[in-house]
mmCIF file of C-alpha atoms and ligand atoms in Angstrom:
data_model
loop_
_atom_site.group_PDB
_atom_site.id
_atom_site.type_symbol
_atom_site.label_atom_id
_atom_site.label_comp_id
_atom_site.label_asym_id
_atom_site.label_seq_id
_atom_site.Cartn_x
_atom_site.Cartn_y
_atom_site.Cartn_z
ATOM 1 C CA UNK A 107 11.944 11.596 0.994
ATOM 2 C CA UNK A 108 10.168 14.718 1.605
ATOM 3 C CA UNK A 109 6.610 14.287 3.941
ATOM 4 C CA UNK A 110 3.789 17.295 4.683
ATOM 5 C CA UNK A 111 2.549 16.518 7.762
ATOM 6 C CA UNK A 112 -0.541 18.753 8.324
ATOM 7 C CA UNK A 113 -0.818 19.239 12.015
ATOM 8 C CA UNK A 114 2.472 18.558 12.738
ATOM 9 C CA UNK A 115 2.907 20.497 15.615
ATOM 10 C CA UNK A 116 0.162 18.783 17.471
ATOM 11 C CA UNK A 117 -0.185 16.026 19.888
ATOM 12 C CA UNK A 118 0.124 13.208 17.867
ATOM 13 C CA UNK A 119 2.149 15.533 14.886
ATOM 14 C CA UNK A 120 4.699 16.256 16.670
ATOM 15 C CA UNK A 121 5.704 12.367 17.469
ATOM 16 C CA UNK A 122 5.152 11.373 14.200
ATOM 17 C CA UNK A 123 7.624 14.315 13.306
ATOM 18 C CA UNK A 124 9.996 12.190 15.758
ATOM 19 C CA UNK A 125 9.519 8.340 14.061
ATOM 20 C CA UNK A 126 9.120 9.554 10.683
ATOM 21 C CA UNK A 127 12.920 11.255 11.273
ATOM 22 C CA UNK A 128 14.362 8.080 12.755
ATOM 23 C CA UNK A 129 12.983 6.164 10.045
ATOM 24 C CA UNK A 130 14.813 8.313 7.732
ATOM 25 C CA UNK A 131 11.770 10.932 5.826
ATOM 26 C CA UNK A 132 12.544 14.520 5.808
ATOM 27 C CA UNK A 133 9.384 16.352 7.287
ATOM 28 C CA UNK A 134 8.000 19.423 6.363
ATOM 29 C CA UNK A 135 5.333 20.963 8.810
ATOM 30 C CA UNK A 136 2.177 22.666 8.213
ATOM 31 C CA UNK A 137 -0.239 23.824 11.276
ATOM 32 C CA UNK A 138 -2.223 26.768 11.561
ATOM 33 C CA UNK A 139 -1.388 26.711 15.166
ATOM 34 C CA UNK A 140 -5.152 27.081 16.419
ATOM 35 C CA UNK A 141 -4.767 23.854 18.569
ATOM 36 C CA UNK A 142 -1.097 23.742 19.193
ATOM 37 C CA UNK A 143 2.046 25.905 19.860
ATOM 38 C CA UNK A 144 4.590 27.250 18.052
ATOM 39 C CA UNK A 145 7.471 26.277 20.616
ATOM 40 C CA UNK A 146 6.821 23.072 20.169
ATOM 41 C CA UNK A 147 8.818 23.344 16.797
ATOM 42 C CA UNK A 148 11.982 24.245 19.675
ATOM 43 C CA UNK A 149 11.249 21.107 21.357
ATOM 44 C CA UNK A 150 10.912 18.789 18.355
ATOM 45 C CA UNK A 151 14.773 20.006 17.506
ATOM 46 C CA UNK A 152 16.110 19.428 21.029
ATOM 47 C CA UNK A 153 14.938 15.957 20.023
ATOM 48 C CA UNK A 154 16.103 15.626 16.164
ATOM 49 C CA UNK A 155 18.673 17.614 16.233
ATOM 50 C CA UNK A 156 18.114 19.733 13.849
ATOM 51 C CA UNK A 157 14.984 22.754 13.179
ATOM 52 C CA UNK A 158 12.257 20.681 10.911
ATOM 53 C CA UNK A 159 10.734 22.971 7.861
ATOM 54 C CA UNK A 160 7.705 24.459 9.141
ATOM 55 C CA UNK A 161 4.886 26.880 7.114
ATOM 56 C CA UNK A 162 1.798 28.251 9.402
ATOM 57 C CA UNK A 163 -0.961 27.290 7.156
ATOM 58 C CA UNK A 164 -4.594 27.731 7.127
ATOM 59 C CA UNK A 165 -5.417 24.469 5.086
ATOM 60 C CA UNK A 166 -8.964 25.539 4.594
ATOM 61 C CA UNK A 167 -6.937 28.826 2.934
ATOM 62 C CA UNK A 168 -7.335 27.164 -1.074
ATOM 63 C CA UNK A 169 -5.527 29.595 -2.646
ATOM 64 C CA UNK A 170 -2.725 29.039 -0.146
ATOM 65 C CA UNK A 171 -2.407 25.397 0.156
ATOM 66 C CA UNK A 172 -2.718 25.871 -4.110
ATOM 67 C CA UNK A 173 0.958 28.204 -3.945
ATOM 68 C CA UNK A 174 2.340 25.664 -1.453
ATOM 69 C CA UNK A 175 1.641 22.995 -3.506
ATOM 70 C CA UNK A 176 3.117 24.660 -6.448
ATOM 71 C CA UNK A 177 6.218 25.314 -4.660
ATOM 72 C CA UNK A 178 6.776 22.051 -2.994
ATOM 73 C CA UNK A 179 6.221 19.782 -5.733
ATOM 74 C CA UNK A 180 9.167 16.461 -4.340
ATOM 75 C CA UNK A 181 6.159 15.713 -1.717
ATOM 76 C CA UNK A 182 6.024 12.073 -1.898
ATOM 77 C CA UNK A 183 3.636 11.661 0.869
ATOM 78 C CA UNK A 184 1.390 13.666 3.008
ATOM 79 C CA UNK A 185 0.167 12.521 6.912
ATOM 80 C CA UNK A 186 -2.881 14.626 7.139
ATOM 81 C CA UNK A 187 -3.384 15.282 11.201
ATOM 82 C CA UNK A 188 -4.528 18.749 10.985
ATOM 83 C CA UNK A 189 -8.599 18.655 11.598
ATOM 84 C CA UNK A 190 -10.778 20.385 14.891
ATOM 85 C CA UNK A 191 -10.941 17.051 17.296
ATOM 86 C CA UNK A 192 -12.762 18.184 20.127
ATOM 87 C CA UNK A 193 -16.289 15.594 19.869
ATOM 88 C CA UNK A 194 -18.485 18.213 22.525
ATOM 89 C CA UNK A 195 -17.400 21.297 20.957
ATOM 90 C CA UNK A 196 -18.120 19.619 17.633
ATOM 91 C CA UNK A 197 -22.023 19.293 18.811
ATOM 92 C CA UNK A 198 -22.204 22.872 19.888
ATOM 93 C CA UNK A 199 -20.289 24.567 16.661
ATOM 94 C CA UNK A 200 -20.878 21.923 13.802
ATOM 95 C CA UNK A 201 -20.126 24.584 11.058
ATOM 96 C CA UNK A 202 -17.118 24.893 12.458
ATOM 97 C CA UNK A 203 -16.155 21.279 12.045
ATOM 98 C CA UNK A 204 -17.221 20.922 8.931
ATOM 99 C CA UNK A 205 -15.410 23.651 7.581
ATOM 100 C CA UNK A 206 -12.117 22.839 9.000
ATOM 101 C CA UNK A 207 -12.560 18.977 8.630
ATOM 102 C CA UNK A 208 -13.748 18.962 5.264
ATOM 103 C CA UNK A 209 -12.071 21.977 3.269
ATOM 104 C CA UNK A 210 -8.732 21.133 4.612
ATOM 105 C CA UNK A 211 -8.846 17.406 3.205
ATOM 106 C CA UNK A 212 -10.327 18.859 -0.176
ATOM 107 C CA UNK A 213 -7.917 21.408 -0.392
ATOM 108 C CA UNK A 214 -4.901 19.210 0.254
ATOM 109 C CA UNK A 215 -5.810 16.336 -1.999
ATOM 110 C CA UNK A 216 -6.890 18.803 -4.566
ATOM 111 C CA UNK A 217 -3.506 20.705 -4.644
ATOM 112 C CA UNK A 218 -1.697 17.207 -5.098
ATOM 113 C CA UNK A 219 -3.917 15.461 -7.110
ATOM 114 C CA UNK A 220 -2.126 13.573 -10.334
ATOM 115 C CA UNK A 221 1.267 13.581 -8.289
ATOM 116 C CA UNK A 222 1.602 10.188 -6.973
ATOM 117 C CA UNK A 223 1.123 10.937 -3.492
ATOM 118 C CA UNK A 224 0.946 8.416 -0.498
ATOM 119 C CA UNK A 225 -1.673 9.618 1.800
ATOM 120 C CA UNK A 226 -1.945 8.965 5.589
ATOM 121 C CA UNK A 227 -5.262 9.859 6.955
ATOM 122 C CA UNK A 228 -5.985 10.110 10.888
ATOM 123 C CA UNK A 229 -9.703 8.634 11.265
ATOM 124 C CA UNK A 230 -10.788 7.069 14.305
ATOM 125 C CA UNK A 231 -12.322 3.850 15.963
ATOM 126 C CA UNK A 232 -15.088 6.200 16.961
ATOM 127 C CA UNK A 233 -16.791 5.810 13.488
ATOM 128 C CA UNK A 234 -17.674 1.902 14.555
ATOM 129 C CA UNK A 235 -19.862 3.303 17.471
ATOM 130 C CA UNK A 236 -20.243 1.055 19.841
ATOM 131 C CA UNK A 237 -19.242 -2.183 17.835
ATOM 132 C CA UNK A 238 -21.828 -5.511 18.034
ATOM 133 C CA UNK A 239 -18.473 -7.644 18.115
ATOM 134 C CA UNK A 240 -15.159 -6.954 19.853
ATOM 135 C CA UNK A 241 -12.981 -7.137 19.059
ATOM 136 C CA UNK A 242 -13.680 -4.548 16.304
ATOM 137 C CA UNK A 243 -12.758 -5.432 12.815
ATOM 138 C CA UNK A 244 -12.091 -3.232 9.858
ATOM 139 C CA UNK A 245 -15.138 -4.744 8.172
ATOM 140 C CA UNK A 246 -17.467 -4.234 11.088
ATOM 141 C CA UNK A 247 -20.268 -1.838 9.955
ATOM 142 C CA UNK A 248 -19.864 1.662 10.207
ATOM 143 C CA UNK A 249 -22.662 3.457 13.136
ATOM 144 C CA UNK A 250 -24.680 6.628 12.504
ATOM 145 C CA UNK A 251 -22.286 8.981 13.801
ATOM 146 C CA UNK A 252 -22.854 10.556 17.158
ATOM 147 C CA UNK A 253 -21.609 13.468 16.729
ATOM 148 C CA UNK A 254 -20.584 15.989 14.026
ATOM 149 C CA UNK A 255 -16.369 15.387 14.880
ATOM 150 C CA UNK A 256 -17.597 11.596 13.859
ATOM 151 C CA UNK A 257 -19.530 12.480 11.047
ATOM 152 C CA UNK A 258 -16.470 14.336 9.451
ATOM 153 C CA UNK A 259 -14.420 10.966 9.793
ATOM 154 C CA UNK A 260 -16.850 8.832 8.199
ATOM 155 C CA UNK A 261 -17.587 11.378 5.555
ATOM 156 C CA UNK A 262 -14.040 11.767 5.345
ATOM 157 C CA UNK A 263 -12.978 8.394 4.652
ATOM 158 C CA UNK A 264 -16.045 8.451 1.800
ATOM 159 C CA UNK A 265 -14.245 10.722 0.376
ATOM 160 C CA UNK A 266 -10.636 8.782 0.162
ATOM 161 C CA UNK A 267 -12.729 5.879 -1.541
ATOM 162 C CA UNK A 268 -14.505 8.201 -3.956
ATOM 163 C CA UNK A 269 -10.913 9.913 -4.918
ATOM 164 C CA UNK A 270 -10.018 6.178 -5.116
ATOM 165 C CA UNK A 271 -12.975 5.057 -7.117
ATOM 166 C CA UNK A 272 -12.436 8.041 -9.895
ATOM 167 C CA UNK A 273 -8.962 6.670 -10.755
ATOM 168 C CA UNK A 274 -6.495 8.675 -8.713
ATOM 169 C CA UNK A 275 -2.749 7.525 -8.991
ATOM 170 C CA UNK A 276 -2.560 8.241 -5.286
ATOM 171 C CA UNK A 277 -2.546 5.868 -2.727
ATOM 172 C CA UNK A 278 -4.031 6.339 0.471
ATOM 173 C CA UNK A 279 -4.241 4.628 4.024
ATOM 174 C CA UNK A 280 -6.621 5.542 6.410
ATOM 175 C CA UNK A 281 -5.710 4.819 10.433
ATOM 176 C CA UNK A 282 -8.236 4.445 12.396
ATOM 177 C CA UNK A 283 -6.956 5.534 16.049
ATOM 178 C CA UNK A 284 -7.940 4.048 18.947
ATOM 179 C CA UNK A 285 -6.871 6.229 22.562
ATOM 180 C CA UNK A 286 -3.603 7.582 21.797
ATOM 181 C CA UNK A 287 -2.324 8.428 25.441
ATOM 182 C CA UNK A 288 1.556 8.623 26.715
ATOM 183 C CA UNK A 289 4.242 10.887 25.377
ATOM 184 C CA UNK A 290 7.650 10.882 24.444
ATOM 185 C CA UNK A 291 10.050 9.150 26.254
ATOM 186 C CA UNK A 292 12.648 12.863 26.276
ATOM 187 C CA UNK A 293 8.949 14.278 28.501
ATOM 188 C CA UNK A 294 9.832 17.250 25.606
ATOM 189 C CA UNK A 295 6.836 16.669 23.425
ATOM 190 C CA UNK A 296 3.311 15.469 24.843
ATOM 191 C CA UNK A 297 -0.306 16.546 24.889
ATOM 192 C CA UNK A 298 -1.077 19.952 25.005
ATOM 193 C CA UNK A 299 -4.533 20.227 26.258
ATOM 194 C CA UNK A 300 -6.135 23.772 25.696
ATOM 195 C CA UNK A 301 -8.304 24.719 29.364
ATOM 196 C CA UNK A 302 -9.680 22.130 31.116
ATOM 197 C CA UNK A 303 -8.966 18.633 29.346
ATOM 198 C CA UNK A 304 -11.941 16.099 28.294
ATOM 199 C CA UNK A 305 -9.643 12.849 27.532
ATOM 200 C CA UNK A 306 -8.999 10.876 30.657
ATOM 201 C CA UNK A 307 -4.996 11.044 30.439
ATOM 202 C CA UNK A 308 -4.692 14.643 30.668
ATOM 203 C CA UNK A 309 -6.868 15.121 33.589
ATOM 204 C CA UNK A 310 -5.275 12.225 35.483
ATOM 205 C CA UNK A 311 -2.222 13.416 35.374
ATOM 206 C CA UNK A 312 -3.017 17.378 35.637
ATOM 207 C CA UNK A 313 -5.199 15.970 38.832
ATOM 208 C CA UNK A 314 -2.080 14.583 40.297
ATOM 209 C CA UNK A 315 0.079 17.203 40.063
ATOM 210 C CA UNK A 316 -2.638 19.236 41.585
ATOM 211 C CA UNK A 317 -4.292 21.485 38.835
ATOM 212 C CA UNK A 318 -7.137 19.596 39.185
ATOM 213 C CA UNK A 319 -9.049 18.845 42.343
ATOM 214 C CA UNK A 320 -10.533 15.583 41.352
ATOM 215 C CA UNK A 321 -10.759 13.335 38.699
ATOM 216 C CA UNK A 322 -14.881 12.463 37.904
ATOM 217 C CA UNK A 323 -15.083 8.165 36.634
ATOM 218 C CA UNK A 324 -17.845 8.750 34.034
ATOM 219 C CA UNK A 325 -19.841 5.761 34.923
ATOM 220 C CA UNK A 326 -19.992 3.075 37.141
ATOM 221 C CA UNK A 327 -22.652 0.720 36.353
ATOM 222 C CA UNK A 328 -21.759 -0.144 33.207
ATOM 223 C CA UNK A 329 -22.071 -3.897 31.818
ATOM 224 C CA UNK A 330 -18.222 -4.325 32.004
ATOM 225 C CA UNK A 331 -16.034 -6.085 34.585
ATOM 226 C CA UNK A 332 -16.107 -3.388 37.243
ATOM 227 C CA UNK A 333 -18.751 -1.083 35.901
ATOM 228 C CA UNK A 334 -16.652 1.697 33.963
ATOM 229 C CA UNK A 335 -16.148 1.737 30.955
ATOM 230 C CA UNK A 336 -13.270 0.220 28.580
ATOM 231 C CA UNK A 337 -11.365 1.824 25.863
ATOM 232 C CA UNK A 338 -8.121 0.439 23.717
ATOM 233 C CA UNK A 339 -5.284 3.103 25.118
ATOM 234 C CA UNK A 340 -2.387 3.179 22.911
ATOM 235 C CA UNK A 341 1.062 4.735 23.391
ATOM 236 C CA UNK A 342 1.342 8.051 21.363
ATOM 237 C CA UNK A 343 4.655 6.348 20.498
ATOM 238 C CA UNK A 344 3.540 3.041 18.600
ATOM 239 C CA UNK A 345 0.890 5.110 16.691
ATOM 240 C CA UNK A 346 3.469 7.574 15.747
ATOM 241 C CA UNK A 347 5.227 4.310 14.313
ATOM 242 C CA UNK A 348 2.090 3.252 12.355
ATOM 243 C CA UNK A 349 1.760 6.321 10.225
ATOM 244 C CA UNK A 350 5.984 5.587 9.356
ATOM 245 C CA UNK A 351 4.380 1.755 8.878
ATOM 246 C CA UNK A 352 1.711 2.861 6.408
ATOM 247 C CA UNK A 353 3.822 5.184 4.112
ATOM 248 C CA UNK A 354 6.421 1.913 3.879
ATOM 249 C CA UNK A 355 3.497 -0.443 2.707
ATOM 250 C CA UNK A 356 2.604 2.405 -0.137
ATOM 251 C CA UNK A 357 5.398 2.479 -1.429
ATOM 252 C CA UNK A 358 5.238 -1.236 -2.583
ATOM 253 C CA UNK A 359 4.397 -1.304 -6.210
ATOM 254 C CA UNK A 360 1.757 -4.152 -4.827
ATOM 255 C CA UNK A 361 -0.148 -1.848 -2.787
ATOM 256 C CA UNK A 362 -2.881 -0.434 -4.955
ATOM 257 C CA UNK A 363 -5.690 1.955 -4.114
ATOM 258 C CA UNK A 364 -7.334 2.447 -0.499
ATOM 259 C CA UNK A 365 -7.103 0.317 2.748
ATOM 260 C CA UNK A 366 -8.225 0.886 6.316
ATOM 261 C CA UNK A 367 -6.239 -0.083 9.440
ATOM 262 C CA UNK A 368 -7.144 -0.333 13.324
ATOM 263 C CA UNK A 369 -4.585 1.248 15.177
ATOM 264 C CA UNK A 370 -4.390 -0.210 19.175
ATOM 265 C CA UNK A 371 -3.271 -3.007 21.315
ATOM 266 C CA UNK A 372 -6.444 -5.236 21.190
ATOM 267 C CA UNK A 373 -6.840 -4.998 24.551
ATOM 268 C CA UNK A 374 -9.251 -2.963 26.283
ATOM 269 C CA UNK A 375 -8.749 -1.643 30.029
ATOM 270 C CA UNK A 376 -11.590 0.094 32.220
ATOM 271 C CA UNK A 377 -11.017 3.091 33.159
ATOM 272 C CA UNK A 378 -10.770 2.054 36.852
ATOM 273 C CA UNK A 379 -8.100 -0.233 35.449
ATOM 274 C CA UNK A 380 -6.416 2.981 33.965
ATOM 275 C CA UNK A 381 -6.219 4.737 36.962
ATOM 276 C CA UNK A 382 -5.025 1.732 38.863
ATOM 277 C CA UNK A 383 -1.834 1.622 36.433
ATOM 278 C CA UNK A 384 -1.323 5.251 36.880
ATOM 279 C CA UNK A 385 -1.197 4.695 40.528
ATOM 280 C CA UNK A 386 1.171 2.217 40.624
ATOM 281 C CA UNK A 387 3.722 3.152 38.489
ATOM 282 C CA UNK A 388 3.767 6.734 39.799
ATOM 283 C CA UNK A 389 3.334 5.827 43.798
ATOM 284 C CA UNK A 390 0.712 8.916 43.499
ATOM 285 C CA UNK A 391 -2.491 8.614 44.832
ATOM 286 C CA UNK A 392 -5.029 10.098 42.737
ATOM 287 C CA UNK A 393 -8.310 11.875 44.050
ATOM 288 C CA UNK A 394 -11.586 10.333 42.098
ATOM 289 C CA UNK A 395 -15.303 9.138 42.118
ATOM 290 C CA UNK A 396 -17.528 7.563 40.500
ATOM 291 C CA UNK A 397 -19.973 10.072 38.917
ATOM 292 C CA UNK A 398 -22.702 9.814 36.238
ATOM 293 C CA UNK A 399 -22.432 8.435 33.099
ATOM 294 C CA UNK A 400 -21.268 11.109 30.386
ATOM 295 C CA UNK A 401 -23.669 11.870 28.153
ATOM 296 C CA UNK A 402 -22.958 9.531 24.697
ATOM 297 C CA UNK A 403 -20.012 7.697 25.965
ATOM 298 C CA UNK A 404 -19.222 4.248 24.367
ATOM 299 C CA UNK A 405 -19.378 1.352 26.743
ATOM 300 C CA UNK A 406 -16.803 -0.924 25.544
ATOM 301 C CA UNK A 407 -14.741 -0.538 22.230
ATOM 302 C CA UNK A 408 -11.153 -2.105 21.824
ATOM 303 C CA UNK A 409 -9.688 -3.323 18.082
ATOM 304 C CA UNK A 410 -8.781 -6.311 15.930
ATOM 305 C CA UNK A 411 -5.314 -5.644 15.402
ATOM 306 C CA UNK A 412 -4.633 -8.694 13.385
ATOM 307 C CA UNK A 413 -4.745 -6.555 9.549
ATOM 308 C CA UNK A 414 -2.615 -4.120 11.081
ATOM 309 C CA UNK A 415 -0.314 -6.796 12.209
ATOM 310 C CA UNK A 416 -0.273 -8.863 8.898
ATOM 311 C CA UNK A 417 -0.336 -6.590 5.994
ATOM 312 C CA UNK A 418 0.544 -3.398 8.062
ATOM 313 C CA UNK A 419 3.496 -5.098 9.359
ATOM 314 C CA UNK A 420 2.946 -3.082 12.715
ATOM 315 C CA UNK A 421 1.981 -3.874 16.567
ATOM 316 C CA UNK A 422 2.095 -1.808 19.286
ATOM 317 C CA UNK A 423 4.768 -2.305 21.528
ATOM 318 C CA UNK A 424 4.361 -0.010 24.921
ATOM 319 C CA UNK A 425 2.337 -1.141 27.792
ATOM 320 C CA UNK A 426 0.135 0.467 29.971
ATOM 321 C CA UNK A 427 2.032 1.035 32.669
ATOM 322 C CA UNK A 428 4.621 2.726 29.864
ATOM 323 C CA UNK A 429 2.245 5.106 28.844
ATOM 324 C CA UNK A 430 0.962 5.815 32.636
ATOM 325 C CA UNK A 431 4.909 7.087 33.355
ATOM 326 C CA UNK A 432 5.482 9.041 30.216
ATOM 327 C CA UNK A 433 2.219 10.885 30.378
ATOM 328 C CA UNK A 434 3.544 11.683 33.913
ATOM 329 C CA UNK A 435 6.942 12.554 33.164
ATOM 330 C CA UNK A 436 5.589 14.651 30.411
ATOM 331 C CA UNK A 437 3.259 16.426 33.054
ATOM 332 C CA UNK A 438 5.997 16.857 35.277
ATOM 333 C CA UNK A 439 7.480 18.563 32.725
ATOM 334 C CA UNK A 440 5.144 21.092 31.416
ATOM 335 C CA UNK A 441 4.779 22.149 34.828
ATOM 336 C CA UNK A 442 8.097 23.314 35.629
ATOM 337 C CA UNK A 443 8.749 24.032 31.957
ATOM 338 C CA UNK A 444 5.490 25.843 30.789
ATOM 339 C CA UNK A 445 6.020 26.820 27.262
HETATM 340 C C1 UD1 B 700 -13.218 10.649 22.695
HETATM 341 C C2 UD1 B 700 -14.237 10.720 21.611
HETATM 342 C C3 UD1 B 700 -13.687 10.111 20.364
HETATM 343 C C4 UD1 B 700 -12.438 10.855 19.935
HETATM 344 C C5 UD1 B 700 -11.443 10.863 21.087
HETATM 345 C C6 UD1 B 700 -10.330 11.832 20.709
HETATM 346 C C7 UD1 B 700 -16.416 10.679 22.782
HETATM 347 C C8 UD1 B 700 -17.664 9.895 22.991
HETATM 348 N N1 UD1 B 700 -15.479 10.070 22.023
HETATM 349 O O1 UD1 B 700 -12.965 9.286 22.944
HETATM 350 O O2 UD1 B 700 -14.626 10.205 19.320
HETATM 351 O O3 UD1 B 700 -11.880 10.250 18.817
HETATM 352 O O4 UD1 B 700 -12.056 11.328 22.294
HETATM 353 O O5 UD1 B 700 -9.381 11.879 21.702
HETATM 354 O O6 UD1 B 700 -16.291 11.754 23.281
HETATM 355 N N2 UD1 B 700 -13.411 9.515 31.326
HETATM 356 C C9 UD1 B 700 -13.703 9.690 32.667
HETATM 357 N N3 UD1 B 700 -13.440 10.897 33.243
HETATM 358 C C10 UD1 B 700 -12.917 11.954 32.540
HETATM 359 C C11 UD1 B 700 -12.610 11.758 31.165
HETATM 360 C C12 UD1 B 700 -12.877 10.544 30.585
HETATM 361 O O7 UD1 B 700 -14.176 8.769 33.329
HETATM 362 O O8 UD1 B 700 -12.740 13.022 33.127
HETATM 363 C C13 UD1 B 700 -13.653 8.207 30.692
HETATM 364 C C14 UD1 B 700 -14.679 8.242 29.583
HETATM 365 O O9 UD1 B 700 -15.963 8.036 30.075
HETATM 366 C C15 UD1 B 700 -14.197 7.105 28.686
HETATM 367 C C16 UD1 B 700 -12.694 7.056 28.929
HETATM 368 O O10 UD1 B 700 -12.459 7.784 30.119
HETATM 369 O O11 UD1 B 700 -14.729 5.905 29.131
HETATM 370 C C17 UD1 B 700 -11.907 7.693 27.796
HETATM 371 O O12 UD1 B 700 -12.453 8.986 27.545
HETATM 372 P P1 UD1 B 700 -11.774 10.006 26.530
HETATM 373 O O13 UD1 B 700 -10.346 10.136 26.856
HETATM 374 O O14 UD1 B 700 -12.622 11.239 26.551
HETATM 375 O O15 UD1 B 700 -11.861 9.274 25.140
HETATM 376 P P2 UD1 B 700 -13.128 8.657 24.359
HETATM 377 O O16 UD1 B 700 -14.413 9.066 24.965
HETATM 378 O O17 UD1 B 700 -12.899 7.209 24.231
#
């Protein structure tokens, strides 16, 4: 069963590519490769075994995605990954976000309207805010958005219901991510961050190996445990598995419509906690302080992963310590393999 996965050559793309081959789909890839690189297509066959169909693709490009469309008409489903991610750069350049965010989505459910089409949407837990309950629930209220990256999920996901709402004969699933961390256990696929990363992960492990002098714990005196703050990490891996997870349950004849799903562990860790696993499972000692808060960070957030579990039919499976040593490994081998 032939899948477009938009974005497919990035972070999380790419191991979806993985899991949605082992689980049996044929993938076709579309990227535009503005946040991503083309020999990452190399290392997805050393993995699969064989060269996945790839287009570069400017989704916002309407005329093109229309002519794709046209000439892949046995798409059964679509993942749709490929949207601008980065939350501060999404403050300075909103335009920017906006335009890729929104006239990619349009275009692609436009081109494929009336076909039947299970859709996979990547949203995020970042549209709850910071949550009055946590656990987070799917029916917790959705916060102003804090930035314009946020606002294009929540608008986003407005959009899926109103598509819904009009009497669509798609189906669509939208995945709310919590922090996908970790990589591949082949280290031949992982997270390609472009200059100097923002996510915590990345700069762990590039501070280890020594690209970065020292790692900066945004906040200490927060109102958790041991002052930093706490996020839901989940391995790149299990996510990967959800989208394969969601495009199973759409293709019962008793799924109808629209639903939402938390994708995480349900368990949150502190960023101290974070680097503590890293530490111990790698035996490196990593160089970090405590620093100011960053400037409209989240205190706490982890998810209800009880819908996923029930009607999803997926849980996450891979520890932290798991996605400490494959983040690592993958590190390790971007180094001495730079692409
Ligand atoms: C961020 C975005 C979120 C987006 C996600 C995409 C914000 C407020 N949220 O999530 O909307 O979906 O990225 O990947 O930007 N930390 C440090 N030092 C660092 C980097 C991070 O202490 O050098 C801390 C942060 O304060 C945070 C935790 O690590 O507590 C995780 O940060 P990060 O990886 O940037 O993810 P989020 O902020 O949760």
């Amino acid at each position: 069963m032939k899948i477009l996965v938009t974005g497919g050559l990035g972070f999380i793309g790419s191991h979806t590519v993985v899991e949605l081959v082992n689980a049996g789909y044929d993938p076709i890839i579309v990227d535009d490769l503005s946040n991503s690189n083309i020999k990452i297509l190399d290392q997805l066959t050393k993995i699969i075994g064989y060269t996945p169909a790839f287009y570069e693709l400017d989704l916002c490009d309407e005329q093109a995605v229309k002519e794709f469309a046209a000439n892949e008409t046995d798409v059964k489903g679509i993942i749709h990954f490929a949207a601008s991610k980065a939350v501060g750069e999404s403050v300075k350049l909103p335009l920017k976000y906006y335009r890729n965010n929104f006239f990619s989505l349009v275009n692609v459910l436009n081109a494929y309207e009336g076909k039947s089409i299970n859709f996979v949407f990547s949203s995020s837990c970042t549209i709850y805010g910071q949550p009055d309950k946590l656990p987070v629930t799917e029916d917790a209220p959705v916060k102003p958005a804090q930035s314009p990256y946020g606002n294009t999920k929540q608008v986003a996901e407005e959009i899926l219901k109103d598509v819904i709402a009009s009497g669509s004969n798609n189906k669509i699933i939208s995945l709310r991510y919590f922090n996908p961390v970790g990589a591949h256990e082949s280290a031949l696929i992982g997270e390609l961050p472009l200059g100097i990363p923002q996510n915590l992960v990345p700069f762990i492990t590039q501070t280890a190996i020594g690209k970065r002098e020292k790692l900066m714990v945004w906040g200490g005196n927060y109102n958790t445990p041991d002052g930093s703050c706490i996020r839901d990490y989940i391995h790149v891996v299990d996510l990967a598995r959800a989208h394969v997870a969601a495009l199973k349950l759409m293709e019962k004849s008793t799924f109808k419509g629209i639903d939402f799903f938390n994708i995480g562990t349900g368990k949150g860790s502190s960023v101290l906690e974070v680097i503590r696993a890293f530490e111990n499972t790698t035996g490196v000692k990593l160089n970090y302080e405590i620093a100011a808060p960053r400037e409209g960070d989240i205190e706490q957030v982890w998810g209800d992963v009880t819908k996923s579990a029930e009607k999803l039919n997926w849980k996450a499976r891979l520890d932290l310590s798991t996605m400490m040593s494959s983040a690592w490994d993958w590190e390790n081998y971007i180094t001495q393999n730079p692409l």
